Amino acid sequence: MTMLSKSIIANHALAAEGKLKIDWVEAHMPVLNRIRATFEKEQPFKGLRVAISLHLEAKTAYLAKVVQAGGAEVVITGSNPLSTQDDVCAALVQDGITVFAKYNPDPKEYKDLMIKTLETRPDLIIDDGGDLVTILHAERQDLLSQVRGGAEETTTGILRLKSLERDGKLQFPMVAVNDAYCKHLFDNRYGTGQSVFDGINRTTNLVVAGKTVVVSGYGWCGKGVAMRAKGLGANVVVTEIDAIKAVEAYMDGFAVMPMAEAAKVGDYFVTVTGNKDVIRGVHFENMKDGAILSNAGHFDVEVNIPELQALSVSRRTVRKNIEEFQLKDGRKMYLLAEGRLVNLAAGDGHPAEIMDMTFALQAMALKYVNENYEKIGKQVVNVPYETDEQVARYKLEALGTSIDTLTDEQKAYLDSWAEH
C-alpha cells in the first residue's frame, strides 16, 4: 500500500501550495537545518516509526521531514481541528509521510484520525496536549507495548502526563520539552505573544491601541501576550490566581484584578491558563457591548461557550472565525476561532524562527529518549540542560553572534568554597 492511498487527507491536489509553505519555513529554520544534516549522517531513528500529533502547518511539517531524514517512518496527525492546513498535509504525503488529518473534521472523525495514527504502532511519539498518550493509556492499551517513549510540547500536556505519572499509570518515558528554557523563554513568551495578536488582528481588522486587553494567566505565555498588547498601545489588565505571578505582573506595570472586575473594563480578552471556565456566565453578564473573546490555551474550554450561548438570543458568524452572540439586553460579544487557539485556528501560529528552536528541541529530545528509554523508565523527565544550551548555541551561530567563555582561572574561582 502506498503512502498516498494509506493517508487520509482532504485534497491531494493541494500539494504544490503546501510545498511552497514548507520551503519558506525551511529557509528560516537554520537550527533545524543543522540538526537535519546531522540526522542524515547518523540515522538515529533508522527502522523506527514515529507518530506526531502537533498543529499541522508548515513548521510542523518541516519537523516531520527532519525526523524522516533521521531514518524514521513518520506518521502525523493534527492536535487541533482548526489548525490543520490541508495543502501542507498534501505536500507531506507527496514526500512519503503518512498523514491522517483534515481541516475542521467533526469531533468523531478528529479522534478517529488520531487513533489511526496510533494504530500504525509507533516506537516513538511527539505529542501536543497529551492526546495521543491519553488515548493510549485510557482506550487503546493494546497499542502500548511497542512505544519506547516520546516528547511533549505543551504545558497542558505535561500536566496530564504528570497526573498519569503521579497515579502510577504512565507506561513509558516522556520528555517535557515545554519545560526547557529555550521553550518557555522564547516560544511561550515571544512566539505566543506575537502569534496571538497576528491571529486577533488578521481576524478582526480592528485597532488594539487605546483599548483594554485583559490577559488571564501570567505564565510565560501570558507574559508574552501582555508584553505584545502593551507594545500595540493597549492598556493591559492581568488576572491571576497565583500571588507571586500577580505581584510580578504588577511590577511589570500592569493592572491586576479579579476577572469579575476585569470583565467590566475589557475590550479584548485573551485566556492563557490551561484551565476551564476562566470566563463564564457571571463575567459575560458584566462585559461591555462589543467585547472580543479569545483563547490561547490548548483546549476550547477556557471561555465557557455553553453559558454564553445560554445567555444569548442569537448566534451567527459575522466574519471568518468570528461568531457574534447577542445577549437578551442587546449587548453583543464576539468569540474568535470557536474559543480554540486563536494564534493557530485564526492564524499561522508562532513565527518560523521561534519554532526553529522549539522543534530543534523536539527532534533532539526524541533522539535522547530513544537512546535512554530503558534507563529513564516510566516517568516524565526534563530536556537535559546540555541539549537545551546546544540549541541556543546553534541559534547564536545562525545569528552570527558569539559569547564569552570562562578562563580556567575563572572556573576555579567559581568552584572554590574558600574566601574570595
XYZ file of C-alpha atoms in Angstrom, residues 1-418:
418
model
C 0.000 0.000 0.000
C 1.470 3.404 -0.935
C 1.596 6.382 1.426
C -0.744 8.185 -0.992
C -3.508 5.589 -0.599
C -2.843 4.956 3.097
C -3.132 8.592 4.180
C -6.455 10.295 4.915
C -6.397 13.959 3.902
C -8.772 16.433 2.271
C -7.219 17.024 -1.143
C -4.041 15.584 -2.678
C -4.175 18.220 -5.436
C -3.103 20.948 -2.988
C 0.442 19.589 -2.610
C 2.176 22.296 -4.668
C 0.768 25.075 -2.462
C 1.800 23.219 0.685
C 5.318 22.667 -0.636
C 5.790 26.418 -1.106
C 4.835 26.981 2.549
C 7.244 24.296 3.766
C 10.053 25.632 1.575
C 9.533 29.101 3.062
C 9.860 27.981 6.674
C 12.793 25.689 5.844
C 14.670 28.756 4.616
C 14.080 30.416 8.011
C 14.863 27.496 10.345
C 18.695 27.292 10.427
C 18.907 25.375 13.703
C 16.613 22.634 12.468
C 18.534 22.568 9.180
C 21.739 21.898 11.084
C 20.124 19.079 13.048
C 18.713 17.628 9.852
C 22.217 17.424 8.364
C 23.396 15.548 11.472
C 20.412 13.200 11.395
C 21.006 12.390 7.735
C 24.506 11.188 8.610
C 23.758 9.429 11.915
C 20.292 7.956 11.137
C 19.211 7.903 14.837
C 15.681 6.659 14.022
C 16.552 4.073 11.379
C 13.963 1.304 11.309
C 11.626 3.085 13.744
C 8.156 4.545 13.327
C 7.453 7.978 14.826
C 3.907 9.249 15.445
C 3.484 13.021 15.654
C 0.466 14.989 16.881
C 1.078 18.718 16.523
C -0.604 21.721 14.942
C -0.269 20.590 11.374
C 1.034 23.580 9.474
C 4.275 24.275 7.600
C 6.684 24.474 10.526
C 5.412 21.203 11.969
C 5.685 19.667 8.512
C 9.338 20.566 8.355
C 9.961 18.962 11.756
C 8.341 15.796 10.381
C 10.718 15.896 7.415
C 13.714 16.318 9.733
C 12.657 13.269 11.760
C 12.145 11.398 8.490
C 15.658 12.401 7.422
C 16.876 10.633 10.566
C 15.657 7.323 9.182
C 12.145 7.190 10.662
C 8.887 6.230 9.050
C 6.759 9.217 10.088
C 3.009 9.236 10.689
C 1.410 12.565 11.557
C -1.965 13.918 12.685
C -3.259 17.275 13.892
C -3.574 18.392 17.504
C -6.373 20.877 16.843
C -9.127 20.564 14.215
C -8.879 24.208 13.132
C -5.089 24.491 12.853
C -4.572 21.756 10.254
C -3.715 23.118 6.794
C -4.873 20.828 4.002
C -2.259 21.952 1.481
C 0.552 21.172 3.933
C -0.937 17.715 4.528
C -0.937 17.037 0.792
C 2.700 18.119 0.451
C 3.758 15.778 3.258
C 2.017 12.820 1.654
C 3.873 13.583 -1.561
C 7.120 13.484 0.439
C 6.393 9.979 1.726
C 4.934 10.824 5.135
C 1.676 9.188 6.212
C -0.895 11.827 7.169
C -4.189 11.346 8.997
C -5.525 14.892 9.215
C -8.032 17.336 7.738
C -9.066 20.897 8.446
C -12.143 21.103 10.692
C -13.283 17.473 10.903
C -16.200 16.721 13.207
C -15.187 15.601 16.721
C -15.610 11.889 15.981
C -13.532 11.979 12.795
C -10.897 14.114 14.529
C -10.436 11.471 17.208
C -10.620 8.617 14.683
C -7.710 10.185 12.778
C -5.655 10.217 15.978
C -6.498 6.575 16.615
C -5.492 5.635 13.064
C -2.148 7.319 13.741
C -1.652 5.162 16.832
C -2.787 2.025 15.034
C 0.375 2.231 12.925
C 2.112 1.082 16.160
C 4.747 3.779 16.641
C 8.009 3.292 18.509
C 8.252 6.967 19.468
C 5.741 9.801 19.929
C 5.767 13.583 19.704
C 2.597 14.835 21.378
C 0.867 18.199 21.831
C -1.574 18.453 24.713
C -1.191 14.809 25.691
C -3.932 13.499 23.394
C -2.012 10.587 21.861
C -0.659 9.486 25.233
C -4.092 9.765 26.856
C -5.770 7.663 24.165
C -3.048 5.025 24.522
C -3.441 4.801 28.286
C -7.215 5.196 28.564
C -8.624 3.487 25.477
C -6.027 1.647 23.405
C -3.734 -0.106 25.822
C -3.341 -2.818 23.186
C -1.111 -0.382 21.289
C 1.183 0.464 24.222
C 3.727 -2.344 24.090
C 5.881 -1.069 21.234
C 6.162 2.556 22.424
C 9.639 3.372 23.737
C 8.826 6.923 24.796
C 8.218 10.390 23.491
C 8.273 14.154 23.908
C 5.502 16.571 24.908
C 5.145 20.096 23.533
C 2.763 21.930 25.887
C 2.072 22.931 29.489
C -1.348 21.264 29.280
C 0.180 18.026 28.050
C 2.794 17.981 30.788
C 0.130 18.477 33.456
C -1.715 15.449 32.088
C 1.489 13.410 31.923
C 2.448 14.246 35.488
C -1.015 13.245 36.621
C -0.538 9.882 34.893
C 2.890 9.525 36.491
C 1.559 10.503 39.924
C -1.138 7.830 39.666
C 1.474 5.235 38.711
C -0.124 4.683 35.297
C 2.433 6.151 32.893
C 3.773 3.272 30.811
C 6.782 4.853 29.082
C 9.130 7.841 29.496
C 8.156 11.284 28.204
C 10.430 14.301 27.863
C 8.841 17.592 28.967
C 10.019 19.746 26.081
C 7.754 22.601 27.172
C 9.785 22.987 30.373
C 13.091 23.522 28.561
C 14.461 27.047 28.993
C 14.584 27.618 25.238
C 10.921 26.626 25.011
C 9.283 28.723 27.684
C 11.611 31.717 27.464
C 11.322 32.123 23.706
C 8.472 30.054 22.257
C 5.943 30.640 25.035
C 6.833 34.289 25.534
C 7.864 35.733 22.170
C 6.112 33.170 19.990
C 2.749 33.239 21.760
C 2.904 36.992 22.278
C 3.339 37.750 18.597
C 1.192 34.994 17.120
C -1.832 35.722 19.349
C -2.053 39.245 18.002
C -1.266 38.066 14.484
C -4.415 35.929 14.786
C -6.549 38.561 16.508
C -5.569 41.402 14.175
C -5.903 39.334 10.993
C -9.347 38.132 12.089
C -10.872 41.330 13.460
C -9.098 44.055 11.444
C -9.622 46.337 14.439
C -7.176 48.575 16.269
C -5.666 47.482 19.604
C -4.125 50.819 20.613
C -6.050 52.684 23.303
C -8.192 49.689 24.205
C -8.070 47.486 27.294
C -6.725 43.972 26.835
C -7.422 41.514 29.657
C -4.855 38.712 29.844
C -5.879 35.823 32.059
C -2.836 33.942 33.328
C 0.662 35.376 33.756
C 2.789 32.362 32.988
C 5.318 32.575 30.170
C 2.613 32.675 27.505
C 0.624 35.296 29.403
C 3.740 37.422 29.843
C 4.274 37.365 26.105
C 0.670 38.308 25.334
C 0.716 41.153 27.863
C 4.034 42.451 26.520
C 2.800 42.488 22.920
C -0.524 44.091 23.897
C 1.396 46.863 25.634
C 3.601 47.263 22.566
C 0.496 47.727 20.413
C -0.621 50.585 22.665
C -3.210 48.799 24.789
C -3.993 49.257 28.445
C -3.300 45.825 29.933
C -5.094 44.113 32.810
C -3.845 40.782 34.171
C -5.973 38.288 36.108
C -4.238 35.596 38.151
C -4.738 33.001 40.886
C -1.043 32.880 41.860
C 0.007 35.664 44.227
C 3.647 35.643 43.115
C 2.764 35.947 39.448
C 0.240 38.666 40.285
C 2.947 40.701 42.024
C 5.232 40.145 39.042
C 2.540 41.428 36.667
C 2.029 44.472 38.892
C 5.751 45.230 38.940
C 5.866 44.796 35.164
C 3.485 47.739 35.006
C 0.124 46.037 34.501
C -3.129 46.447 36.407
C -4.061 43.317 38.368
C -7.615 42.454 39.378
C -10.069 39.528 39.553
C -11.887 38.556 36.366
C -15.154 39.797 37.892
C -13.698 43.318 37.844
C -11.739 42.941 34.616
C -14.912 41.853 32.807
C -16.329 45.343 33.254
C -13.428 47.156 31.581
C -12.038 44.806 28.925
C -12.330 45.317 25.187
C -10.260 42.256 24.300
C -9.938 39.120 26.435
C -7.188 36.520 25.982
C -7.182 33.439 28.223
C -3.831 31.672 28.665
C -4.287 29.415 31.694
C -4.847 25.809 30.590
C -7.890 25.663 32.889
C -11.640 25.606 32.229
C -14.332 28.254 32.814
C -11.891 31.135 33.150
C -14.508 33.383 31.551
C -18.072 32.264 32.313
C -21.644 33.401 32.781
C -21.117 35.762 35.705
C -18.440 37.539 33.652
C -20.419 37.759 30.401
C -23.212 39.479 32.328
C -20.880 42.392 33.158
C -18.986 42.804 29.870
C -19.141 45.769 27.542
C -21.089 45.664 24.322
C -18.664 44.537 21.616
C -16.246 42.653 23.875
C -13.941 40.338 21.908
C -13.222 36.940 23.464
C -10.260 34.751 22.538
C -8.263 31.863 23.937
C -4.591 30.937 23.644
C -4.686 27.905 25.946
C -4.642 24.412 24.496
C -8.322 23.384 24.745
C -11.521 25.272 23.904
C -12.790 25.256 27.485
C -11.332 28.461 28.932
C -14.230 30.543 27.619
C -17.436 28.783 28.689
C -19.282 28.753 25.384
C -22.400 26.862 26.580
C -23.009 29.519 29.244
C -22.510 32.284 26.672
C -24.975 30.524 24.389
C -27.499 30.201 27.220
C -27.373 33.965 27.826
C -27.840 34.761 24.137
C -30.876 35.196 21.939
C -28.928 34.769 18.697
C -25.637 33.367 17.452
C -24.217 33.910 13.980
C -20.929 34.040 12.087
C -20.233 37.649 11.118
C -16.763 37.193 9.644
C -14.486 34.208 9.161
C -13.508 32.955 12.630
C -15.782 35.468 14.399
C -19.071 34.421 15.995
C -21.446 37.059 17.319
C -23.512 36.270 20.410
C -26.319 38.755 21.061
C -27.462 38.814 24.679
C -31.021 39.397 25.822
C -30.316 43.052 26.676
C -28.917 43.732 23.182
C -25.218 43.602 24.021
C -23.038 41.651 21.613
C -19.997 39.502 22.390
C -17.625 38.282 19.698
C -15.907 34.903 20.050
C -12.832 34.244 17.925
C -11.979 30.849 16.387
C -14.664 28.951 18.332
C -12.690 29.528 21.519
C -9.802 27.422 20.223
C -6.191 28.545 19.995
C -6.582 31.922 18.333
C -2.995 32.062 17.112
C -3.326 28.789 15.208
C -7.027 28.452 14.456
C -7.163 32.035 13.162
C -3.509 32.462 12.186
C -0.338 30.624 11.206
C 0.999 30.057 14.719
C 4.389 31.107 16.004
C 6.989 32.663 13.707
C 9.309 30.239 11.919
C 12.425 31.494 13.729
C 10.788 30.775 17.091
C 9.609 27.290 16.161
C 13.080 26.617 14.782
C 14.355 26.445 18.363
C 11.341 24.610 19.761
C 11.301 21.948 17.074
C 15.063 21.574 17.349
C 14.422 20.690 20.990
C 11.702 18.239 19.939
C 13.997 16.492 17.478
C 16.864 16.263 19.964
C 14.559 15.191 22.815
C 13.218 12.393 20.631
C 16.771 11.226 19.949
C 17.560 11.432 23.673
C 14.556 9.368 24.766
C 15.230 6.770 22.078
C 18.792 6.332 23.308
C 17.899 6.306 27.013
C 14.327 4.965 27.375
C 15.333 1.885 29.352
C 17.414 3.949 31.774
C 14.784 6.688 32.178
C 11.903 4.351 32.988
C 8.234 5.253 33.266
C 8.492 8.903 34.222
C 8.356 12.471 32.939
C 11.842 13.976 32.606
C 13.209 17.349 31.580
C 15.264 18.063 28.490
C 18.939 17.737 29.559
C 20.448 21.187 30.109
C 23.274 20.368 27.705
C 20.713 19.787 24.946
C 18.869 22.994 25.793
C 22.077 25.016 25.734
C 23.224 23.386 22.491
C 20.093 24.581 20.738
C 20.801 28.107 21.994
C 24.387 27.860 20.749
C 23.186 26.757 17.314
C 20.837 29.741 17.304
C 23.648 32.155 18.197
C 25.791 30.713 15.398
C 22.929 31.193 12.945
C 22.671 34.822 14.086
C 26.419 35.337 13.643
C 26.707 36.104 17.343
C 29.406 34.856 19.721
C 29.646 34.923 23.509
C 32.400 34.746 26.104
C 33.781 31.604 27.723
C 35.255 31.269 31.194
C 39.003 31.053 31.629
C 40.408 28.173 33.708
C 41.129 30.667 36.470
C 37.529 31.909 36.444
C 36.209 28.348 36.589
C 38.452 27.585 39.566
C 37.259 30.772 41.290
C 33.600 29.863 40.862
C 34.203 26.281 42.017
C 36.075 27.264 45.174
C 34.416 27.418 48.555
C 37.307 29.341 50.090
